[in-house]
Short mmCIF file of C-alpha atoms in Angstrom, two decimals:
data_model
loop_
_atom_site.label_atom_id
_atom_site.label_comp_id
_atom_site.label_asym_id
_atom_site.label_seq_id
_atom_site.Cartn_x
_atom_site.Cartn_y
_atom_site.Cartn_z
CA UNK A 110 48.10 116.17 73.36
CA UNK A 111 49.32 116.97 76.86
CA UNK A 112 52.80 114.86 77.58
CA UNK A 113 51.89 114.38 80.81
CA UNK A 114 55.26 113.14 84.25
CA UNK A 115 57.10 109.86 83.09
CA UNK A 116 55.88 110.17 79.36
CA UNK A 117 52.17 109.08 78.82
CA UNK A 118 50.75 110.94 76.97
CA UNK A 119 46.67 112.50 77.45
CA UNK A 120 44.61 112.02 74.86
CA UNK A 121 41.20 113.45 75.09
CA UNK A 122 38.84 111.14 74.90
CA UNK A 123 36.92 111.09 71.28
CA UNK A 124 32.92 111.43 72.53
CA UNK A 125 32.01 110.22 69.32
CA UNK A 126 30.79 107.04 68.88
CA UNK A 127 32.81 104.62 66.72
CA UNK A 128 30.59 103.73 64.12
CA UNK A 129 33.03 101.48 61.72
CA UNK A 130 34.08 98.58 64.23
CA UNK A 131 31.12 98.23 65.27
CA UNK A 132 28.32 95.22 64.12
CA UNK A 133 24.44 96.07 63.60
CA UNK A 134 23.96 94.32 67.17
CA UNK A 135 26.63 96.36 69.39
CA UNK A 136 25.71 99.66 67.47
CA UNK A 137 22.00 99.13 69.26
CA UNK A 138 23.63 97.84 72.35
CA UNK A 139 25.69 100.81 72.54
CA UNK A 140 23.23 103.40 71.93
CA UNK A 141 20.87 101.12 74.65
CA UNK A 142 23.79 102.30 77.01
CA UNK A 143 24.40 106.13 76.09
CA UNK A 144 20.36 106.22 77.25
CA UNK A 145 21.53 104.00 80.11
CA UNK A 146 23.88 106.62 81.10
CA UNK A 147 21.82 109.17 80.65
CA UNK A 148 18.88 107.79 82.30
CA UNK A 149 21.39 107.42 84.80
CA UNK A 150 22.19 110.94 85.30
CA UNK A 151 18.94 111.89 84.82
CA UNK A 152 18.04 109.91 87.77
CA UNK A 153 20.97 110.54 89.94
CA UNK A 154 20.04 114.84 89.47
CA UNK A 155 16.68 113.86 90.17
CA UNK A 156 15.61 115.64 86.59
CA UNK A 157 13.66 112.28 85.72
CA UNK A 158 13.33 109.01 86.12
CA UNK A 159 13.40 107.16 83.83
CA UNK A 160 14.32 103.33 83.67
CA UNK A 161 14.53 100.51 80.69
CA UNK A 162 12.62 97.33 81.13
CA UNK A 163 14.58 94.24 81.41
CA UNK A 164 14.57 91.35 78.32
CA UNK A 165 11.88 89.11 78.94
CA UNK A 166 13.34 85.97 79.78
CA UNK A 167 11.27 82.21 80.01
CA UNK A 168 13.29 80.31 82.80
CA UNK A 169 12.32 76.98 82.50
CA UNK A 170 15.23 75.66 84.70
CA UNK A 171 17.69 76.85 87.82
CA UNK A 172 20.33 75.28 88.80
CA UNK A 173 20.52 75.46 92.79
CA UNK A 174 22.92 73.32 94.12
CA UNK A 175 25.66 75.50 91.90
CA UNK A 176 23.94 79.40 93.57
CA UNK A 177 20.46 79.79 91.77
CA UNK A 178 22.24 79.20 87.81
CA UNK A 179 19.86 79.36 85.43
CA UNK A 180 20.83 76.59 82.84
CA UNK A 181 18.01 76.63 80.53
CA UNK A 182 15.73 79.35 78.71
CA UNK A 183 15.22 81.93 76.62
CA UNK A 184 13.68 85.17 75.07
CA UNK A 185 10.17 85.85 75.10
CA UNK A 186 8.74 89.11 73.05
CA UNK A 187 9.11 92.82 75.12
CA UNK A 188 5.30 93.37 74.66
CA UNK A 189 5.62 96.85 75.26
CA UNK A 190 8.16 99.57 74.11
CA UNK A 191 12.22 99.27 76.07
CA UNK A 192 11.71 103.02 77.98
CA UNK A 193 9.44 103.84 80.14
CA UNK A 194 9.19 107.09 83.25
CA UNK A 195 7.68 109.62 84.70
CA UNK A 196 9.63 113.22 83.51
CA UNK A 197 8.05 116.17 85.24
CA UNK A 198 4.90 114.63 86.74
CA UNK A 199 4.23 113.38 83.54
CA UNK A 200 4.40 110.13 82.31
CA UNK A 201 7.48 109.47 79.36
CA UNK A 202 7.20 105.96 77.18
CA UNK A 203 10.03 105.37 74.57
CA UNK A 204 11.80 103.57 72.19
CA UNK A 205 15.40 103.42 70.63
CA UNK A 206 15.95 102.13 67.29
CA UNK A 207 19.40 102.67 65.79
CA UNK A 208 19.57 103.45 61.45
CA UNK A 209 22.08 102.49 59.50
CA UNK A 210 21.24 102.96 56.41
CA UNK A 211 22.11 106.19 54.56
CA UNK A 212 19.53 107.74 53.26
CA UNK A 213 15.68 105.86 54.66
CA UNK A 214 14.46 104.37 57.10
CA UNK A 215 12.83 101.32 56.93
CA UNK A 216 9.79 101.56 58.50
CA UNK A 217 10.09 97.52 59.85
CA UNK A 218 12.43 98.41 62.59
CA UNK A 219 9.16 99.18 64.17
CA UNK A 220 7.18 96.76 65.62
CA UNK A 221 3.20 95.66 65.82
CA UNK A 222 3.66 96.11 69.90
CA UNK A 223 5.54 98.82 69.24
CA UNK A 224 2.98 100.79 67.93
CA UNK A 225 0.30 99.77 69.55
CA UNK A 226 1.72 99.96 72.72
CA UNK A 227 2.65 103.81 72.18
CA UNK A 228 -0.60 104.36 70.76
CA UNK A 229 -1.75 102.87 73.71
CA UNK A 230 0.21 105.71 75.81
CA UNK A 231 -1.25 108.44 73.56
CA UNK A 232 -4.31 107.72 74.03
CA UNK A 233 -3.58 107.49 78.26
CA UNK A 234 -2.61 110.80 78.45
CA UNK A 235 1.43 110.12 77.76
CA UNK A 236 4.62 111.75 76.38
CA UNK A 237 5.53 108.81 73.68
CA UNK A 238 8.53 108.83 70.75
CA UNK A 239 11.53 107.08 69.13
CA UNK A 240 14.51 107.81 69.37
CA UNK A 241 16.38 107.01 66.39
CA UNK A 242 20.39 107.16 66.08
CA UNK A 243 21.46 107.52 62.75
CA UNK A 244 24.67 105.81 62.96
CA UNK A 245 26.47 106.76 59.51
CA UNK A 246 25.92 110.48 60.29
CA UNK A 247 26.44 109.92 63.95
CA UNK A 248 23.30 112.13 64.84
CA UNK A 249 20.36 110.63 67.00
CA UNK A 250 16.83 112.33 66.86
CA UNK A 251 13.97 112.68 69.66
CA UNK A 252 10.92 111.62 66.88
CA UNK A 253 7.17 112.09 67.96
CA UNK A 254 5.34 108.55 68.44
CA UNK A 255 2.16 109.79 66.84
CA UNK A 256 4.07 112.33 63.67
CA UNK A 257 6.36 108.47 62.73
CA UNK A 258 2.92 106.71 63.79
CA UNK A 259 0.47 108.51 61.57
CA UNK A 260 3.52 108.36 58.65
CA UNK A 261 3.16 105.19 58.74
CA UNK A 262 0.03 103.99 58.95
CA UNK A 263 -0.27 105.41 55.64
CA UNK A 264 0.27 102.51 54.47
CA UNK A 265 1.55 104.20 51.43
CA UNK A 266 5.46 103.41 51.62
CA UNK A 267 8.01 100.90 52.60
CA UNK A 268 11.07 103.17 54.72
CA UNK A 269 10.88 107.06 54.97
CA UNK A 270 13.40 109.44 54.05
CA UNK A 271 16.02 110.28 56.90
CA UNK A 272 15.47 114.27 55.71
CA UNK A 273 11.77 113.80 56.29
CA UNK A 274 12.85 111.60 59.54
CA UNK A 275 15.42 114.83 60.19
CA UNK A 276 12.14 117.39 60.21
CA UNK A 277 9.88 114.97 61.94
CA UNK A 278 11.82 115.45 65.16
CA UNK A 279 14.52 117.44 66.82
CA UNK A 280 18.77 116.57 66.98
CA UNK A 281 19.63 115.53 70.49
CA UNK A 282 22.35 117.24 71.98
CA UNK A 283 25.58 114.86 72.68
CA UNK A 284 27.35 115.93 75.71
CA UNK A 285 29.05 114.11 78.90
CA UNK A 286 27.02 114.76 80.98
CA UNK A 287 24.12 113.72 80.05
CA UNK A 288 25.59 111.71 76.98
CA UNK A 289 22.64 111.96 75.03
CA UNK A 290 20.98 115.24 76.54
CA UNK A 291 17.07 113.82 75.73
CA UNK A 292 15.07 115.67 77.50
CA UNK A 293 15.91 119.03 76.58
CA UNK A 294 13.60 117.77 72.53
CA UNK A 295 11.32 116.07 74.92
CA UNK A 296 11.19 119.77 77.21
CA UNK A 297 11.34 121.69 73.28
CA UNK A 298 8.75 119.59 71.39
CA UNK A 299 6.10 118.70 74.56
CA UNK A 300 6.59 121.25 76.77
CA UNK A 301 6.80 124.10 74.79
CA UNK A 302 10.28 125.32 76.55
CA UNK B 195 -24.59 72.47 91.22
CA UNK B 196 -25.74 72.46 87.78
CA UNK B 197 -25.80 69.46 86.15
CA UNK B 198 -24.66 69.09 81.84
CA UNK B 199 -26.23 67.35 78.94
CA UNK B 200 -23.58 63.84 79.20
CA UNK B 201 -23.38 64.34 83.43
CA UNK B 202 -20.51 66.48 83.81
CA UNK B 203 -20.82 69.02 86.78
CA UNK B 204 -20.32 72.39 86.69
CA UNK B 205 -19.16 73.60 89.29
CA UNK B 206 -18.26 77.85 90.50
CA UNK B 207 -15.09 79.04 90.85
CA UNK B 208 -14.20 79.59 93.68
CA UNK B 209 -12.31 83.44 92.77
CA UNK B 210 -10.61 82.96 96.84
CA UNK B 211 -6.97 81.77 96.40
CA UNK B 212 -6.10 78.70 97.96
CA UNK B 213 -4.11 79.41 100.79
CA UNK B 214 -3.09 76.45 102.14
CA UNK B 215 -1.95 74.57 99.90
CA UNK B 216 0.97 76.83 98.59
CA UNK B 217 4.63 77.39 99.48
CA UNK B 218 5.86 81.49 100.20
CA UNK B 219 6.86 81.23 96.72
CA UNK B 220 3.70 79.97 95.60
CA UNK B 221 1.24 82.49 97.03
CA UNK B 222 3.56 85.36 95.77
CA UNK B 223 3.65 84.23 91.88
CA UNK B 224 -0.02 83.78 92.83
CA UNK B 225 -0.38 87.67 93.44
CA UNK B 226 1.50 88.70 90.39
CA UNK B 227 -0.91 86.92 88.08
CA UNK B 228 -3.78 87.77 89.69
CA UNK B 229 -2.51 92.20 89.20
CA UNK B 230 -1.32 91.16 85.24
CA UNK B 231 -4.78 89.57 84.55
CA UNK B 232 -6.13 93.10 86.21
CA UNK B 233 -3.46 94.54 84.45
CA UNK B 234 -4.72 92.92 81.24
CA UNK B 235 -8.66 94.21 82.20
CA UNK B 236 -7.61 97.93 82.66
CA UNK B 237 -5.11 97.86 79.46
CA UNK B 238 -7.54 96.43 77.34
CA UNK B 239 -11.11 98.08 78.21
CA UNK B 240 -8.39 101.12 78.25
CA UNK B 241 -8.62 102.21 81.90
CA UNK B 242 -4.74 102.33 82.49
CA UNK B 243 -1.24 101.40 80.77
CA UNK B 244 0.34 99.22 83.67
CA UNK B 245 3.07 96.95 82.85
CA UNK B 246 5.22 94.51 85.17
CA UNK B 247 8.58 94.80 85.24
CA UNK B 248 10.62 91.68 84.09
CA UNK B 249 12.94 89.97 86.20
CA UNK B 250 15.77 91.18 84.76
CA UNK B 251 18.19 88.56 84.45
CA UNK B 252 22.24 89.13 83.65
CA UNK B 253 22.85 86.36 79.96
CA UNK B 254 25.94 84.55 79.87
CA UNK B 255 25.97 82.49 77.77
CA UNK B 256 23.39 81.31 74.51
CA UNK B 257 23.30 78.64 72.64
CA UNK B 258 22.47 79.93 69.02
CA UNK B 259 21.95 76.75 67.18
CA UNK B 260 19.48 74.84 69.38
CA UNK B 261 17.66 78.56 68.33
CA UNK B 262 18.87 80.96 70.77
CA UNK B 263 18.29 79.30 74.46
CA UNK B 264 19.71 81.25 76.71
CA UNK B 265 22.06 77.67 78.37
CA UNK B 266 24.38 79.73 81.25
CA UNK B 267 23.15 83.21 83.39
CA UNK B 268 21.86 85.10 86.24
CA UNK B 269 19.15 85.93 88.10
CA UNK B 270 20.36 90.65 88.23
CA UNK B 271 18.48 92.33 91.37
CA UNK B 272 16.04 94.55 90.41
CA UNK B 273 16.78 97.85 90.60
CA UNK B 274 12.86 99.59 90.85
CA UNK B 275 9.97 98.73 91.67
CA UNK B 276 7.32 95.54 89.23
CA UNK B 277 5.65 98.24 88.04
CA UNK B 278 4.33 100.85 86.41
CA UNK B 279 2.34 102.87 83.67
CA UNK B 280 -0.26 105.86 83.11
CA UNK B 281 -3.41 105.45 84.35
CA UNK B 282 -6.27 109.20 84.67
CA UNK B 283 -2.61 110.89 82.94
CA UNK B 284 -0.34 110.05 86.13
CA UNK B 285 2.60 108.13 86.20
CA UNK B 286 1.63 105.54 88.89
CA UNK B 287 4.60 102.90 90.12
CA UNK B 288 3.90 100.16 92.38
CA UNK B 289 5.37 97.11 94.68
CA UNK B 290 3.29 93.87 95.37
CA UNK B 291 4.04 91.95 98.22
CA UNK B 292 2.56 88.12 100.20
CA UNK B 293 2.45 88.97 103.74
CA UNK B 294 1.49 85.64 105.73
CA UNK B 295 1.79 86.67 109.26
CA UNK B 296 -1.26 86.93 112.00
CA UNK B 297 -0.16 90.24 113.09
CA UNK B 298 2.81 92.01 111.75
CA UNK B 299 4.28 92.95 107.88
CA UNK B 300 7.99 92.89 108.66
CA UNK B 301 8.81 95.29 107.09
CA UNK B 302 12.14 94.13 106.17
CA UNK B 303 10.74 92.72 103.87
CA UNK B 304 10.59 96.21 101.38
CA UNK B 305 13.98 96.50 99.90
CA UNK B 306 16.10 99.42 100.47
CA UNK B 307 16.15 100.11 96.26
CA UNK B 308 12.34 99.66 96.72
CA UNK B 309 12.09 102.67 98.88
CA UNK B 310 14.27 104.61 96.85
CA UNK B 311 12.85 104.03 93.51
CA UNK B 312 9.85 104.63 95.48
CA UNK B 313 10.19 107.94 97.05
CA UNK B 314 12.38 108.92 93.73
CA UNK B 315 8.86 108.74 92.43
CA UNK B 316 7.02 110.44 94.84
CA UNK B 317 9.73 113.13 94.32
CA UNK B 318 9.01 112.97 90.55
CA UNK B 319 4.93 113.49 91.21
CA UNK B 320 3.44 110.63 90.28
CA UNK B 321 1.85 108.34 92.25
CA UNK B 322 3.08 105.50 94.78
CA UNK B 323 1.94 102.22 96.84
CA UNK B 324 2.16 98.56 97.56
CA UNK B 325 -0.52 96.29 97.33
CA UNK B 326 -0.43 93.86 100.32
CA UNK B 327 -1.78 90.31 100.32
CA UNK B 328 -2.49 89.19 103.84
CA UNK B 329 -2.35 85.47 102.99
CA UNK B 330 -3.71 83.44 105.63
CA UNK B 331 -6.75 86.27 106.28
CA UNK B 332 -6.77 87.07 101.81
CA UNK B 333 -7.44 90.61 101.33
CA UNK B 334 -5.65 92.62 99.99
CA UNK B 335 -4.44 96.38 100.80
CA UNK B 336 -3.95 99.09 98.79
CA UNK B 337 -0.71 100.99 100.50
CA UNK B 338 0.09 104.63 99.74
CA UNK B 339 4.12 104.55 99.85
CA UNK B 340 5.00 108.35 101.45
CA UNK B 341 3.26 105.82 104.65
CA UNK B 342 4.79 103.74 104.80
CA UNK B 343 7.80 104.42 104.38
CA UNK B 344 7.21 107.80 106.85
CA UNK B 345 6.65 104.54 109.57
CA UNK B 346 9.24 102.79 108.35
CA UNK B 347 12.19 105.73 108.66
CA UNK B 348 11.24 106.67 112.48
CA UNK B 349 12.77 102.88 113.52
CA UNK B 350 11.23 102.20 116.55
CA UNK B 351 10.19 99.13 115.99
CA UNK B 352 10.36 96.37 112.48
CA UNK B 353 7.40 95.39 111.96
CA UNK B 354 4.15 96.94 112.13
CA UNK B 355 1.06 95.83 112.81
CA UNK B 356 -2.49 95.23 110.60
CA UNK B 357 -4.82 96.58 111.86
CA UNK B 358 -2.20 99.73 111.89
CA UNK B 359 -1.13 98.16 108.17
CA UNK B 360 -4.73 98.21 107.55
CA UNK B 361 -6.10 101.63 108.73
CA UNK B 362 -2.79 103.48 106.82
CA UNK B 363 -4.63 101.28 103.95
CA UNK B 364 -7.53 101.02 101.59
CA UNK B 365 -9.10 97.43 101.19
CA UNK B 366 -9.46 95.95 98.22
CA UNK B 367 -12.70 94.77 96.27
CA UNK B 368 -12.32 91.97 94.60
CA UNK B 369 -13.92 90.21 92.25
CA UNK B 370 -13.87 88.64 88.21
CA UNK B 371 -13.08 91.20 86.22
CA UNK B 372 -10.89 92.57 86.94
CA UNK B 373 -9.44 89.97 89.72
CA UNK B 374 -8.16 92.94 91.76
CA UNK B 375 -9.70 96.08 91.29
CA UNK B 376 -7.50 98.41 92.96
CA UNK B 377 -7.10 100.87 90.86
CA UNK B 378 -10.98 101.56 92.04
CA UNK B 379 -8.31 101.53 95.71
CA UNK B 380 -5.96 105.35 93.64
CA UNK B 381 -9.40 106.09 92.83
CA UNK B 382 -11.08 106.68 96.71
CA UNK B 383 -6.54 107.96 97.62
CA UNK B 384 -5.16 109.01 94.56
CA UNK B 385 -8.12 111.36 92.46
CA UNK B 386 -10.74 111.71 95.44
CA UNK B 387 -13.23 109.88 93.56
#
């Protein structure tokens, strides 16, 4: 602990995400925020150009008298994954998931439209994966989509154990900049670096 | 004209877009619709996987008592282009524009965030272009982003003549399926096919 003039106490920021005080939805948002911050870092340093697709919203009514305020709309189903872009000249596409189970990841977390989309990405020669945040142990893994989709297509089980998931993927380094260095994991898994 | 039993008259659908009855906004929407339809065709035939990014909307208030209806929200600025995806293993990124001027395309139609984004796409090794619909002559051109951005960066003029624009790009074939075969133009311009 460092005391600054004026008695202000410097507390080093805890880089670990607080997991107990947040709801499941917030956790999902938190992972999204961390990935977005990492993407800004990659973008600003010309490492990659990866962006989050906005949530599709069907706008029913706009109040133009009030600065084009949307007064009636509803969420539409995303037909793709959340993120895509380009890295090392290759097309990248992935979905981020938070898992708060202690022992297993329910495969029902992966939606049909995400499976279809990622299969098409692979078919087109793109790089497809999941980023899965294991909330309770606060570790984040990059799991290649083909491996997880193959496991799922066997349909023998409704979930995959955390241990199996870890073996299938690679632990993503966390730090300050980028917060979540998932492209380092992409390097190892898809570029043999 | 073909007469069907019951006196119903078969009228072949006019594939040309009607240009006089629609407002500028509708015209923009119409180009979007045609590109989206073409993308569905490319997607379903495993030719490419290209999607439109949803318009980003900042949701302020959701009425959960009424089926998660959004009751307060506003449009956010897009920070990218409208379309991206993968074709022949390459990352594709483009912006669609409608131009209703007779003689020139105002360069103010291209926004700073689109320029920045497309420059980054090129830097990352992606394929970047504009699809420009010349409304009054109902022709649509694919113009490589580097050419148009270079012209614009000279800053000597505020617009480019339609003739210059045509020479810079390539006329896109229109048909039934896909409505706008812009990937054929991509083949010629970026794959030497």
